[in-house]
């Protein structure tokens, strides 16, 4: 099994690259952001609970995410592997992911991070706001998401570095160039 985490700030390109890599290696692409947005859209109990949190750019509580991940694992018993895009976002989530993997006798192979300067992130997210109208892509909320990222998610870099599975690439360039670079790292370490 090939299990990967795509790591990086909002607007870093995780979603775009994760979709391509998932196709290339036949992995299940798990975007927790997409899962949460789908819950909001269908106005489920969970969706109603998390709508305001997401619209403020805050983090959905760990226990809810962990439950979602358990479901994902249980509904893809036959998968060749997973790409987690946008998860984990906190240390307890990272620890829970390790534990879920261990319980299923698998492990996280690599954490791939896309490094993009903050001015470029803002520009990309504002462009996405104009094109897709995501309710959390307003300038204030974007700035809060970046703050939340630095405070809660960035510290995971150390956690994964210590495990020796962290790689970072510069995330500015053409989609194809970055994709090739990611594939190279994956092939070297899989
Ligand atoms: N979110 C969260 N936990 C997750 C994924 C998403 O709390 O595991 C929430 C959080 O409020 C975040 C929003 O959903 O700001 C959008 O997440 P997504 O990953 O789609 O945004 P991206 O980082 O790709 O811009
Ligand atoms: Mg995304």
PDB file of C-alpha atoms and ligand atoms in Angstrom:
ATOM      1  CA  UNK A   1       0.000   0.000   0.000  1.00  0.00           C
ATOM      2  CA  UNK A   2       1.166   3.478  -0.803  1.00  0.00           C
ATOM      3  CA  UNK A   3      -0.158   6.030   1.659  1.00  0.00           C
ATOM      4  CA  UNK A   4       0.791   9.667   1.190  1.00  0.00           C
ATOM      5  CA  UNK A   5      -0.025  12.964   2.835  1.00  0.00           C
ATOM      6  CA  UNK A   6      -0.054  16.136   0.760  1.00  0.00           C
ATOM      7  CA  UNK A   7       0.934  18.938   3.029  1.00  0.00           C
ATOM      8  CA  UNK A   8       1.115  22.684   2.680  1.00  0.00           C
ATOM      9  CA  UNK A   9      -0.695  25.977   3.115  1.00  0.00           C
ATOM     10  CA  UNK A  10      -4.095  26.825   1.656  1.00  0.00           C
ATOM     11  CA  UNK A  11      -3.604  27.682  -1.998  1.00  0.00           C
ATOM     12  CA  UNK A  12      -0.422  25.624  -2.179  1.00  0.00           C
ATOM     13  CA  UNK A  13      -1.733  23.345  -4.909  1.00  0.00           C
ATOM     14  CA  UNK A  14      -2.379  20.209  -2.866  1.00  0.00           C
ATOM     15  CA  UNK A  15      -5.763  19.520  -4.415  1.00  0.00           C
ATOM     16  CA  UNK A  16      -4.579  19.859  -8.016  1.00  0.00           C
ATOM     17  CA  UNK A  17      -1.489  17.722  -7.535  1.00  0.00           C
ATOM     18  CA  UNK A  18      -3.162  15.149  -5.286  1.00  0.00           C
ATOM     19  CA  UNK A  19      -5.755  14.463  -8.003  1.00  0.00           C
ATOM     20  CA  UNK A  20      -3.049  13.893 -10.619  1.00  0.00           C
ATOM     21  CA  UNK A  21      -0.898  11.737  -8.376  1.00  0.00           C
ATOM     22  CA  UNK A  22      -3.917   9.678  -7.279  1.00  0.00           C
ATOM     23  CA  UNK A  23      -4.700   8.908 -10.892  1.00  0.00           C
ATOM     24  CA  UNK A  24      -1.107   8.058 -11.748  1.00  0.00           C
ATOM     25  CA  UNK A  25      -0.633   5.600  -8.857  1.00  0.00           C
ATOM     26  CA  UNK A  26      -4.228   4.394  -8.551  1.00  0.00           C
ATOM     27  CA  UNK A  27      -4.727   5.817  -5.069  1.00  0.00           C
ATOM     28  CA  UNK A  28      -7.865   7.043  -3.339  1.00  0.00           C
ATOM     29  CA  UNK A  29      -7.768  10.848  -3.144  1.00  0.00           C
ATOM     30  CA  UNK A  30      -9.153  11.923   0.207  1.00  0.00           C
ATOM     31  CA  UNK A  31      -9.742  15.669   0.432  1.00  0.00           C
ATOM     32  CA  UNK A  32     -11.220  16.292   3.860  1.00  0.00           C
ATOM     33  CA  UNK A  33     -12.102  19.851   2.765  1.00  0.00           C
ATOM     34  CA  UNK A  34     -14.218  18.424  -0.088  1.00  0.00           C
ATOM     35  CA  UNK A  35     -15.847  15.915   2.254  1.00  0.00           C
ATOM     36  CA  UNK A  36     -16.734  18.680   4.712  1.00  0.00           C
ATOM     37  CA  UNK A  37     -18.086  20.956   1.967  1.00  0.00           C
ATOM     38  CA  UNK A  38     -20.264  18.102   0.683  1.00  0.00           C
ATOM     39  CA  UNK A  39     -21.697  17.677   4.197  1.00  0.00           C
ATOM     40  CA  UNK A  40     -22.532  21.384   4.314  1.00  0.00           C
ATOM     41  CA  UNK A  41     -24.134  21.235   0.894  1.00  0.00           C
ATOM     42  CA  UNK A  42     -26.457  18.407   1.814  1.00  0.00           C
ATOM     43  CA  UNK A  43     -27.254  20.103   5.140  1.00  0.00           C
ATOM     44  CA  UNK A  44     -26.500  17.004   7.183  1.00  0.00           C
ATOM     45  CA  UNK A  45     -26.230  17.198  10.957  1.00  0.00           C
ATOM     46  CA  UNK A  46     -22.452  17.336  10.619  1.00  0.00           C
ATOM     47  CA  UNK A  47     -22.731  19.945   7.858  1.00  0.00           C
ATOM     48  CA  UNK A  48     -24.796  22.271  10.030  1.00  0.00           C
ATOM     49  CA  UNK A  49     -22.335  21.875  12.884  1.00  0.00           C
ATOM     50  CA  UNK A  50     -19.279  22.838  10.826  1.00  0.00           C
ATOM     51  CA  UNK A  51     -20.621  25.491   8.456  1.00  0.00           C
ATOM     52  CA  UNK A  52     -19.761  28.506  10.625  1.00  0.00           C
ATOM     53  CA  UNK A  53     -16.365  27.083  11.542  1.00  0.00           C
ATOM     54  CA  UNK A  54     -15.362  26.720   7.902  1.00  0.00           C
ATOM     55  CA  UNK A  55     -16.758  30.089   6.905  1.00  0.00           C
ATOM     56  CA  UNK A  56     -14.546  31.678   9.558  1.00  0.00           C
ATOM     57  CA  UNK A  57     -11.501  29.740   8.401  1.00  0.00           C
ATOM     58  CA  UNK A  58     -11.151  27.928  11.730  1.00  0.00           C
ATOM     59  CA  UNK A  59     -10.464  24.212  12.113  1.00  0.00           C
ATOM     60  CA  UNK A  60     -13.151  21.580  12.406  1.00  0.00           C
ATOM     61  CA  UNK A  61     -12.645  19.705  15.723  1.00  0.00           C
ATOM     62  CA  UNK A  62     -10.250  16.760  15.711  1.00  0.00           C
ATOM     63  CA  UNK A  63     -12.808  14.176  16.844  1.00  0.00           C
ATOM     64  CA  UNK A  64     -15.087  14.920  13.870  1.00  0.00           C
ATOM     65  CA  UNK A  65     -12.243  14.606  11.375  1.00  0.00           C
ATOM     66  CA  UNK A  66     -11.021  11.394  12.938  1.00  0.00           C
ATOM     67  CA  UNK A  67     -14.513   9.901  12.646  1.00  0.00           C
ATOM     68  CA  UNK A  68     -14.629  10.898   8.971  1.00  0.00           C
ATOM     69  CA  UNK A  69     -11.254   9.265   8.361  1.00  0.00           C
ATOM     70  CA  UNK A  70     -12.330   6.030  10.044  1.00  0.00           C
ATOM     71  CA  UNK A  71     -15.271   5.954   7.619  1.00  0.00           C
ATOM     72  CA  UNK A  72     -13.013   6.552   4.641  1.00  0.00           C
ATOM     73  CA  UNK A  73     -10.753   3.663   5.637  1.00  0.00           C
ATOM     74  CA  UNK A  74     -13.678   1.342   6.251  1.00  0.00           C
ATOM     75  CA  UNK A  75     -15.312   2.098   2.919  1.00  0.00           C
ATOM     76  CA  UNK A  76     -12.152   1.446   0.862  1.00  0.00           C
ATOM     77  CA  UNK A  77     -10.944  -1.929   2.002  1.00  0.00           C
ATOM     78  CA  UNK A  78      -9.469  -2.814  -1.349  1.00  0.00           C
ATOM     79  CA  UNK A  79      -7.553   0.400  -2.014  1.00  0.00           C
ATOM     80  CA  UNK A  80      -3.949   0.344  -3.259  1.00  0.00           C
ATOM     81  CA  UNK A  81      -3.364   3.334  -1.026  1.00  0.00           C
ATOM     82  CA  UNK A  82      -4.585   6.780  -0.066  1.00  0.00           C
ATOM     83  CA  UNK A  83      -3.553  10.357  -0.611  1.00  0.00           C
ATOM     84  CA  UNK A  84      -4.654  12.546   2.239  1.00  0.00           C
ATOM     85  CA  UNK A  85      -5.083  16.105   1.000  1.00  0.00           C
ATOM     86  CA  UNK A  86      -5.564  18.736   3.690  1.00  0.00           C
ATOM     87  CA  UNK A  87      -5.438  16.223   6.544  1.00  0.00           C
ATOM     88  CA  UNK A  88      -3.946  16.052   9.149  1.00  0.00           C
ATOM     89  CA  UNK A  89      -4.038  19.684  10.211  1.00  0.00           C
ATOM     90  CA  UNK A  90      -3.156  19.307  13.899  1.00  0.00           C
ATOM     91  CA  UNK A  91      -0.820  17.158  15.961  1.00  0.00           C
ATOM     92  CA  UNK A  92      -3.651  15.084  17.513  1.00  0.00           C
ATOM     93  CA  UNK A  93      -4.937  14.412  13.987  1.00  0.00           C
ATOM     94  CA  UNK A  94      -1.485  13.277  12.871  1.00  0.00           C
ATOM     95  CA  UNK A  95      -1.210  10.962  15.865  1.00  0.00           C
ATOM     96  CA  UNK A  96      -4.691   9.597  15.222  1.00  0.00           C
ATOM     97  CA  UNK A  97      -3.814   8.944  11.584  1.00  0.00           C
ATOM     98  CA  UNK A  98      -0.742   6.971  12.640  1.00  0.00           C
ATOM     99  CA  UNK A  99      -2.843   4.973  15.033  1.00  0.00           C
ATOM    100  CA  UNK A 100      -5.545   4.254  12.443  1.00  0.00           C
ATOM    101  CA  UNK A 101      -2.850   3.035  10.049  1.00  0.00           C
ATOM    102  CA  UNK A 102      -1.158   0.869  12.648  1.00  0.00           C
ATOM    103  CA  UNK A 103      -4.471  -0.709  13.564  1.00  0.00           C
ATOM    104  CA  UNK A 104      -4.921  -1.641   9.914  1.00  0.00           C
ATOM    105  CA  UNK A 105      -1.340  -2.881   9.596  1.00  0.00           C
ATOM    106  CA  UNK A 106      -0.308  -0.166   7.175  1.00  0.00           C
ATOM    107  CA  UNK A 107       1.784   2.954   7.404  1.00  0.00           C
ATOM    108  CA  UNK A 108       2.312   6.414   6.051  1.00  0.00           C
ATOM    109  CA  UNK A 109       5.037   6.269   3.437  1.00  0.00           C
ATOM    110  CA  UNK A 110       5.670   9.929   2.682  1.00  0.00           C
ATOM    111  CA  UNK A 111       4.567  13.431   3.471  1.00  0.00           C
ATOM    112  CA  UNK A 112       4.984  15.709   0.466  1.00  0.00           C
ATOM    113  CA  UNK A 113       4.880  19.404   1.043  1.00  0.00           C
ATOM    114  CA  UNK A 114       4.399  22.199  -1.469  1.00  0.00           C
ATOM    115  CA  UNK A 115       6.210  25.343  -0.438  1.00  0.00           C
ATOM    116  CA  UNK A 116       4.732  28.542  -1.877  1.00  0.00           C
ATOM    117  CA  UNK A 117       5.482  32.150  -0.833  1.00  0.00           C
ATOM    118  CA  UNK A 118       2.664  33.870   0.999  1.00  0.00           C
ATOM    119  CA  UNK A 119       2.120  36.621  -1.626  1.00  0.00           C
ATOM    120  CA  UNK A 120       1.590  33.936  -4.271  1.00  0.00           C
ATOM    121  CA  UNK A 121      -0.832  32.066  -1.967  1.00  0.00           C
ATOM    122  CA  UNK A 122      -2.950  35.164  -1.470  1.00  0.00           C
ATOM    123  CA  UNK A 123      -3.025  35.849  -5.177  1.00  0.00           C
ATOM    124  CA  UNK A 124      -4.059  32.274  -6.028  1.00  0.00           C
ATOM    125  CA  UNK A 125      -6.766  32.163  -3.365  1.00  0.00           C
ATOM    126  CA  UNK A 126      -8.249  35.498  -4.405  1.00  0.00           C
ATOM    127  CA  UNK A 127      -8.279  34.292  -7.999  1.00  0.00           C
ATOM    128  CA  UNK A 128     -10.037  31.085  -6.920  1.00  0.00           C
ATOM    129  CA  UNK A 129     -12.528  33.234  -4.995  1.00  0.00           C
ATOM    130  CA  UNK A 130     -13.405  35.092  -8.185  1.00  0.00           C
ATOM    131  CA  UNK A 131     -13.698  31.890 -10.213  1.00  0.00           C
ATOM    132  CA  UNK A 132     -15.366  29.462  -7.799  1.00  0.00           C
ATOM    133  CA  UNK A 133     -16.999  31.661  -5.202  1.00  0.00           C
ATOM    134  CA  UNK A 134     -16.038  29.450  -2.267  1.00  0.00           C
ATOM    135  CA  UNK A 135     -17.555  31.059   0.824  1.00  0.00           C
ATOM    136  CA  UNK A 136     -14.270  30.847   2.751  1.00  0.00           C
ATOM    137  CA  UNK A 137     -12.223  32.510   0.007  1.00  0.00           C
ATOM    138  CA  UNK A 138     -12.780  36.121   1.089  1.00  0.00           C
ATOM    139  CA  UNK A 139      -9.686  38.141   1.924  1.00  0.00           C
ATOM    140  CA  UNK A 140     -10.261  38.220   5.702  1.00  0.00           C
ATOM    141  CA  UNK A 141     -11.042  34.522   5.911  1.00  0.00           C
ATOM    142  CA  UNK A 142      -8.074  33.644   3.705  1.00  0.00           C
ATOM    143  CA  UNK A 143      -5.802  35.602   6.035  1.00  0.00           C
ATOM    144  CA  UNK A 144      -7.249  33.754   8.998  1.00  0.00           C
ATOM    145  CA  UNK A 145      -6.763  30.388   7.273  1.00  0.00           C
ATOM    146  CA  UNK A 146      -3.118  31.273   6.701  1.00  0.00           C
ATOM    147  CA  UNK A 147      -2.765  32.243  10.379  1.00  0.00           C
ATOM    148  CA  UNK A 148      -4.430  29.014  11.474  1.00  0.00           C
ATOM    149  CA  UNK A 149      -2.139  27.072   9.154  1.00  0.00           C
ATOM    150  CA  UNK A 150       0.989  28.614  10.654  1.00  0.00           C
ATOM    151  CA  UNK A 151      -0.186  28.132  14.201  1.00  0.00           C
ATOM    152  CA  UNK A 152      -1.673  24.622  14.128  1.00  0.00           C
ATOM    153  CA  UNK A 153      -0.555  22.832  10.973  1.00  0.00           C
ATOM    154  CA  UNK A 154       2.977  24.059  10.246  1.00  0.00           C
ATOM    155  CA  UNK A 155       4.284  22.421  13.479  1.00  0.00           C
ATOM    156  CA  UNK A 156       3.552  19.024  11.914  1.00  0.00           C
ATOM    157  CA  UNK A 157       6.608  19.540   9.718  1.00  0.00           C
ATOM    158  CA  UNK A 158       8.800  18.681  12.708  1.00  0.00           C
ATOM    159  CA  UNK A 159       6.673  15.688  13.598  1.00  0.00           C
ATOM    160  CA  UNK A 160       7.107  14.186  10.127  1.00  0.00           C
ATOM    161  CA  UNK A 161      10.741  15.271   9.746  1.00  0.00           C
ATOM    162  CA  UNK A 162      11.577  13.349  12.886  1.00  0.00           C
ATOM    163  CA  UNK A 163       9.969  10.268  11.355  1.00  0.00           C
ATOM    164  CA  UNK A 164      12.160  10.780   8.269  1.00  0.00           C
ATOM    165  CA  UNK A 165       9.267  10.794   5.807  1.00  0.00           C
ATOM    166  CA  UNK A 166       8.992  14.511   5.043  1.00  0.00           C
ATOM    167  CA  UNK A 167       9.939  16.031   1.665  1.00  0.00           C
ATOM    168  CA  UNK A 168       9.381  19.555   0.520  1.00  0.00           C
ATOM    169  CA  UNK A 169       9.386  20.931  -2.991  1.00  0.00           C
ATOM    170  CA  UNK A 170       9.024  24.466  -4.259  1.00  0.00           C
ATOM    171  CA  UNK A 171       5.423  24.734  -5.407  1.00  0.00           C
ATOM    172  CA  UNK A 172       5.717  27.553  -7.940  1.00  0.00           C
ATOM    173  CA  UNK A 173       5.946  26.451 -11.563  1.00  0.00           C
ATOM    174  CA  UNK A 174       3.763  24.738 -14.110  1.00  0.00           C
ATOM    175  CA  UNK A 175       1.351  22.068 -12.870  1.00  0.00           C
ATOM    176  CA  UNK A 176       3.127  19.518 -15.063  1.00  0.00           C
ATOM    177  CA  UNK A 177       6.619  20.405 -13.783  1.00  0.00           C
ATOM    178  CA  UNK A 178       5.569  20.113 -10.174  1.00  0.00           C
ATOM    179  CA  UNK A 179       3.722  16.873 -10.890  1.00  0.00           C
ATOM    180  CA  UNK A 180       6.874  15.368 -12.430  1.00  0.00           C
ATOM    181  CA  UNK A 181       8.934  16.430  -9.451  1.00  0.00           C
ATOM    182  CA  UNK A 182       6.446  14.857  -7.052  1.00  0.00           C
ATOM    183  CA  UNK A 183       6.406  11.601  -9.024  1.00  0.00           C
ATOM    184  CA  UNK A 184      10.183  11.495  -8.891  1.00  0.00           C
ATOM    185  CA  UNK A 185      10.221  11.808  -5.114  1.00  0.00           C
ATOM    186  CA  UNK A 186       7.458   9.232  -4.759  1.00  0.00           C
ATOM    187  CA  UNK A 187       9.286   6.737  -6.983  1.00  0.00           C
ATOM    188  CA  UNK A 188      12.537   7.222  -5.078  1.00  0.00           C
ATOM    189  CA  UNK A 189      10.934   6.537  -1.729  1.00  0.00           C
ATOM    190  CA  UNK A 190       8.088   4.117  -2.303  1.00  0.00           C
TER     191      UNK A 190
HETATM  192  N1  LIG B   1     -11.056  21.889   7.194  1.00  0.00           N
HETATM  193  C1  LIG B   1     -10.731  21.392   8.425  1.00  0.00           C
HETATM  194  N2  LIG B   1     -10.086  20.189   8.499  1.00  0.00           N
HETATM  195  C2  LIG B   1      -9.759  19.480   7.392  1.00  0.00           C
HETATM  196  C3  LIG B   1     -10.079  19.999   6.133  1.00  0.00           C
HETATM  197  C4  LIG B   1     -10.715  21.203   6.067  1.00  0.00           C
HETATM  198  O1  LIG B   1     -11.010  22.000   9.463  1.00  0.00           O
HETATM  199  O2  LIG B   1      -9.181  18.373   7.526  1.00  0.00           O
HETATM  200  C5  LIG B   1     -11.807  23.156   7.080  1.00  0.00           C
HETATM  201  C6  LIG B   1     -11.046  24.383   7.501  1.00  0.00           C
HETATM  202  O3  LIG B   1     -11.989  25.310   7.986  1.00  0.00           O
HETATM  203  C7  LIG B   1     -10.444  24.885   6.178  1.00  0.00           C
HETATM  204  C8  LIG B   1     -11.568  24.557   5.205  1.00  0.00           C
HETATM  205  O4  LIG B   1     -12.174  23.379   5.723  1.00  0.00           O
HETATM  206  O5  LIG B   1     -10.146  26.255   6.204  1.00  0.00           O
HETATM  207  C9  LIG B   1     -11.133  24.348   3.759  1.00  0.00           C
HETATM  208  O6  LIG B   1     -10.198  23.298   3.688  1.00  0.00           O
HETATM  209  P1  LIG B   1      -9.494  22.868   2.316  1.00  0.00           P
HETATM  210  O7  LIG B   1      -8.489  21.840   2.654  1.00  0.00           O
HETATM  211  O8  LIG B   1     -10.493  22.556   1.296  1.00  0.00           O
HETATM  212  O9  LIG B   1      -8.830  24.235   1.879  1.00  0.00           O
HETATM  213  P2  LIG B   1      -7.449  24.504   1.196  1.00  0.00           P
HETATM  214  O10 LIG B   1      -6.441  24.428   2.295  1.00  0.00           O
HETATM  215  O11 LIG B   1      -7.243  23.442   0.163  1.00  0.00           O
HETATM  216  O12 LIG B   1      -7.590  25.862   0.617  1.00  0.00           O
HETATM  217 MG1  LIG B   2      -7.590  22.060  -1.190  1.00  0.00          MG
END
